[in-house]
């Protein structure tokens, strides 16, 4: 399995990155607190979740990202 580290920098990069993470969270069924809230009908949401996220304690998913400004 591959893992992606997302790096974004500066005001423009962070604004674009914010929209990127909104889309990725929606695709994988992750709410703003990092918890899985998917509809359960799609195994694909959880199958590749580790590409962009690390699973933290309490069942929360943390984006694998570096943000700079």
CSV table of N, CA and C in Angstrom, one decimal:
chain,number,residue,atom,x,y,z
A,1,UNK,N,0.8,-1.2,0.0
A,1,UNK,CA,0.0,0.0,0.0
A,1,UNK,C,0.9,1.2,0.0
A,2,UNK,N,0.5,2.2,-0.8
A,2,UNK,CA,1.3,3.5,-0.8
A,2,UNK,C,0.8,4.4,0.3
A,3,UNK,N,1.6,5.3,0.7
A,3,UNK,CA,1.3,6.4,1.6
A,3,UNK,C,1.7,7.7,1.1
A,4,UNK,N,0.8,8.7,1.2
A,4,UNK,CA,1.1,10.0,0.6
A,4,UNK,C,1.3,11.0,1.7
A,5,UNK,N,2.3,11.8,1.7
A,5,UNK,CA,2.5,12.9,2.6
A,5,UNK,C,2.2,14.2,1.8
A,6,UNK,N,1.2,14.9,2.3
A,6,UNK,CA,0.7,16.1,1.6
A,6,UNK,C,1.5,17.3,2.3
A,7,UNK,N,2.1,18.2,1.4
A,7,UNK,CA,2.8,19.3,1.9
A,7,UNK,C,2.2,20.6,1.2
A,8,UNK,N,1.8,21.5,2.0
A,8,UNK,CA,1.3,22.8,1.5
A,8,UNK,C,1.9,24.0,2.2
A,9,UNK,N,2.1,25.0,1.5
A,9,UNK,CA,2.8,26.2,2.0
A,9,UNK,C,2.3,27.5,1.5
A,10,UNK,N,2.4,28.5,2.4
A,10,UNK,CA,1.9,29.9,2.0
A,10,UNK,C,0.4,30.0,2.0
A,11,UNK,N,0.0,31.2,1.9
A,11,UNK,CA,-1.4,31.5,2.0
A,11,UNK,C,-2.2,30.8,0.9
A,12,UNK,N,-1.8,30.9,-0.4
A,12,UNK,CA,-2.4,30.3,-1.5
A,12,UNK,C,-2.4,28.7,-1.4
A,13,UNK,N,-1.3,28.2,-1.0
A,13,UNK,CA,-1.2,26.7,-0.9
A,13,UNK,C,-2.1,26.2,0.2
A,14,UNK,N,-2.2,27.0,1.3
A,14,UNK,CA,-3.0,26.5,2.4
A,14,UNK,C,-4.5,26.6,2.1
A,15,UNK,N,-4.9,27.7,1.3
A,15,UNK,CA,-6.3,27.8,0.9
A,15,UNK,C,-6.7,26.7,-0.1
A,16,UNK,N,-5.8,26.4,-1.0
A,16,UNK,CA,-6.1,25.3,-1.9
A,16,UNK,C,-6.1,23.9,-1.2
A,17,UNK,N,-5.1,23.8,-0.3
A,17,UNK,CA,-5.0,22.6,0.5
A,17,UNK,C,-6.2,22.3,1.4
A,18,UNK,N,-6.8,23.4,1.9
A,18,UNK,CA,-8.0,23.3,2.7
A,18,UNK,C,-9.1,22.7,1.9
A,19,UNK,N,-9.3,23.2,0.7
A,19,UNK,CA,-10.4,22.6,-0.2
A,19,UNK,C,-10.1,21.1,-0.5
A,20,UNK,N,-8.8,20.9,-0.8
A,20,UNK,CA,-8.4,19.5,-1.1
A,20,UNK,C,-8.8,18.6,0.1
A,21,UNK,N,-8.5,18.9,1.3
A,21,UNK,CA,-8.8,18.1,2.5
A,21,UNK,C,-10.3,18.0,2.7
A,22,UNK,N,-11.1,19.0,2.3
A,22,UNK,CA,-12.5,18.9,2.4
A,22,UNK,C,-13.0,17.8,1.5
A,23,UNK,N,-12.5,17.8,0.3
A,23,UNK,CA,-12.9,16.7,-0.7
A,23,UNK,C,-12.5,15.3,-0.3
A,24,UNK,N,-11.2,15.2,0.2
A,24,UNK,CA,-10.7,13.9,0.6
A,24,UNK,C,-11.5,13.4,1.8
A,25,UNK,N,-11.8,14.3,2.8
A,25,UNK,CA,-12.6,13.9,4.0
A,25,UNK,C,-14.0,13.4,3.5
A,26,UNK,N,-14.6,14.1,2.6
A,26,UNK,CA,-15.9,13.7,2.1
A,26,UNK,C,-15.9,12.4,1.4
A,27,UNK,N,-14.8,12.2,0.6
A,27,UNK,CA,-14.7,10.9,-0.2
A,27,UNK,C,-14.5,9.7,0.8
A,28,UNK,N,-13.9,9.9,1.9
A,28,UNK,CA,-13.6,8.8,2.8
A,28,UNK,C,-14.5,8.8,4.0
A,29,UNK,N,-15.5,9.7,4.1
A,29,UNK,CA,-16.5,9.7,5.1
A,29,UNK,C,-16.0,10.1,6.5
A,30,UNK,N,-15.0,11.1,6.5
A,30,UNK,CA,-14.4,11.6,7.7
A,30,UNK,C,-15.0,12.9,8.0
A,31,UNK,N,-15.5,13.1,9.3
A,31,UNK,CA,-16.1,14.4,9.7
A,31,UNK,C,-14.9,15.3,10.1
A,32,UNK,N,-15.2,16.6,10.4
A,32,UNK,CA,-14.2,17.6,10.8
A,32,UNK,C,-13.4,17.3,12.0
A,33,UNK,N,-14.0,16.4,12.9
A,33,UNK,CA,-13.3,16.0,14.1
A,33,UNK,C,-12.3,14.8,13.9
A,34,UNK,N,-12.3,14.3,12.7
A,34,UNK,CA,-11.4,13.1,12.3
A,34,UNK,C,-12.1,11.8,12.6
A,35,UNK,N,-13.3,11.7,12.8
A,35,UNK,CA,-14.0,10.4,13.0
A,35,UNK,C,-14.7,10.0,11.8
A,36,UNK,N,-14.7,8.6,11.6
A,36,UNK,CA,-15.3,8.1,10.4
A,36,UNK,C,-16.9,8.1,10.6
A,37,UNK,N,-17.5,8.8,9.6
A,37,UNK,CA,-19.0,8.9,9.6
A,37,UNK,C,-19.6,8.4,8.3
A,38,UNK,N,-18.9,7.6,7.6
A,38,UNK,CA,-19.3,7.1,6.3
A,38,UNK,C,-20.6,6.4,6.4
A,39,UNK,N,-21.2,6.2,5.2
A,39,UNK,CA,-22.5,5.6,5.1
A,39,UNK,C,-22.5,4.1,5.3
A,40,UNK,N,-21.3,3.5,5.3
A,40,UNK,CA,-21.2,2.1,5.5
A,40,UNK,C,-21.5,1.2,4.3
A,41,UNK,N,-22.0,1.9,3.3
A,41,UNK,CA,-22.4,1.1,2.1
A,41,UNK,C,-21.2,0.9,1.1
A,42,UNK,N,-20.1,1.7,1.4
A,42,UNK,CA,-19.0,1.6,0.5
A,42,UNK,C,-17.7,1.1,1.2
A,43,UNK,N,-17.3,-0.1,0.9
A,43,UNK,CA,-16.0,-0.5,1.5
A,43,UNK,C,-14.8,0.2,1.0
A,44,UNK,N,-15.0,0.9,-0.1
A,44,UNK,CA,-13.8,1.7,-0.6
A,44,UNK,C,-13.5,2.9,0.3
A,45,UNK,N,-14.4,3.4,1.0
A,45,UNK,CA,-14.1,4.5,1.9
A,45,UNK,C,-13.0,4.1,2.9
A,46,UNK,N,-13.1,2.9,3.5
A,46,UNK,CA,-12.2,2.5,4.5
A,46,UNK,C,-11.0,1.7,3.9
A,47,UNK,N,-11.2,1.2,2.7
A,47,UNK,CA,-10.1,0.3,2.1
A,47,UNK,C,-8.8,1.1,1.9
A,48,UNK,N,-8.9,2.3,1.4
A,48,UNK,CA,-7.7,3.0,1.1
A,48,UNK,C,-7.5,4.3,2.0
A,49,UNK,N,-8.1,4.3,3.2
A,49,UNK,CA,-8.0,5.4,4.0
A,49,UNK,C,-6.6,5.7,4.6
A,50,UNK,N,-5.8,4.6,4.6
A,50,UNK,CA,-4.5,4.8,5.1
A,50,UNK,C,-3.5,5.5,4.1
A,51,UNK,N,-4.0,5.7,2.9
A,51,UNK,CA,-3.1,6.4,2.0
A,51,UNK,C,-2.9,7.9,2.4
A,52,UNK,N,-4.0,8.5,2.9
A,52,UNK,CA,-3.9,9.9,3.3
A,52,UNK,C,-3.9,10.1,4.9
A,53,UNK,N,-4.4,9.1,5.6
A,53,UNK,CA,-4.6,9.3,7.1
A,53,UNK,C,-3.8,8.3,7.9
A,54,UNK,N,-3.4,8.7,9.1
A,54,UNK,CA,-2.9,7.8,10.1
A,54,UNK,C,-4.1,7.7,11.1
A,55,UNK,N,-4.3,6.4,11.6
A,55,UNK,CA,-5.3,6.2,12.6
A,55,UNK,C,-4.7,6.5,14.0
A,56,UNK,N,-5.3,7.4,14.7
A,56,UNK,CA,-4.9,7.8,16.1
A,56,UNK,C,-5.8,7.1,17.1
A,57,UNK,N,-5.4,7.3,18.4
A,57,UNK,CA,-6.2,6.7,19.4
A,57,UNK,C,-7.7,7.2,19.4
A,58,UNK,N,-8.6,6.4,19.9
A,58,UNK,CA,-10.0,6.7,19.9
A,58,UNK,C,-10.7,6.7,18.6
A,59,UNK,N,-10.0,6.0,17.6
A,59,UNK,CA,-10.7,5.8,16.3
A,59,UNK,C,-10.7,7.1,15.4
A,60,UNK,N,-9.8,8.0,15.7
A,60,UNK,CA,-9.8,9.3,14.9
A,60,UNK,C,-8.7,9.1,13.8
A,61,UNK,N,-9.0,9.8,12.7
A,61,UNK,CA,-8.1,9.7,11.6
A,61,UNK,C,-7.4,11.1,11.4
A,62,UNK,N,-6.1,11.1,11.4
A,62,UNK,CA,-5.3,12.4,11.3
A,62,UNK,C,-4.6,12.4,9.9
A,63,UNK,N,-4.8,13.5,9.2
A,63,UNK,CA,-4.2,13.6,7.9
A,63,UNK,C,-2.7,13.6,8.0
A,64,UNK,N,-2.1,12.9,7.0
A,64,UNK,CA,-0.6,12.9,6.9
A,64,UNK,C,-0.2,14.1,6.1
A,65,UNK,N,0.0,15.2,6.8
A,65,UNK,CA,0.2,16.5,6.1
A,65,UNK,C,1.2,17.4,6.9
A,66,UNK,N,1.9,18.3,6.1
A,66,UNK,CA,2.7,19.3,6.7
A,66,UNK,C,2.2,20.6,6.1
A,67,UNK,N,1.8,21.6,7.0
A,67,UNK,CA,1.3,22.9,6.6
A,67,UNK,C,2.2,23.9,7.1
A,68,UNK,N,2.6,24.8,6.1
A,68,UNK,CA,3.6,25.9,6.5
A,68,UNK,C,3.0,27.2,6.0
A,69,UNK,N,3.3,28.3,6.7
A,69,UNK,CA,2.9,29.6,6.3
A,69,UNK,C,4.1,30.6,6.5
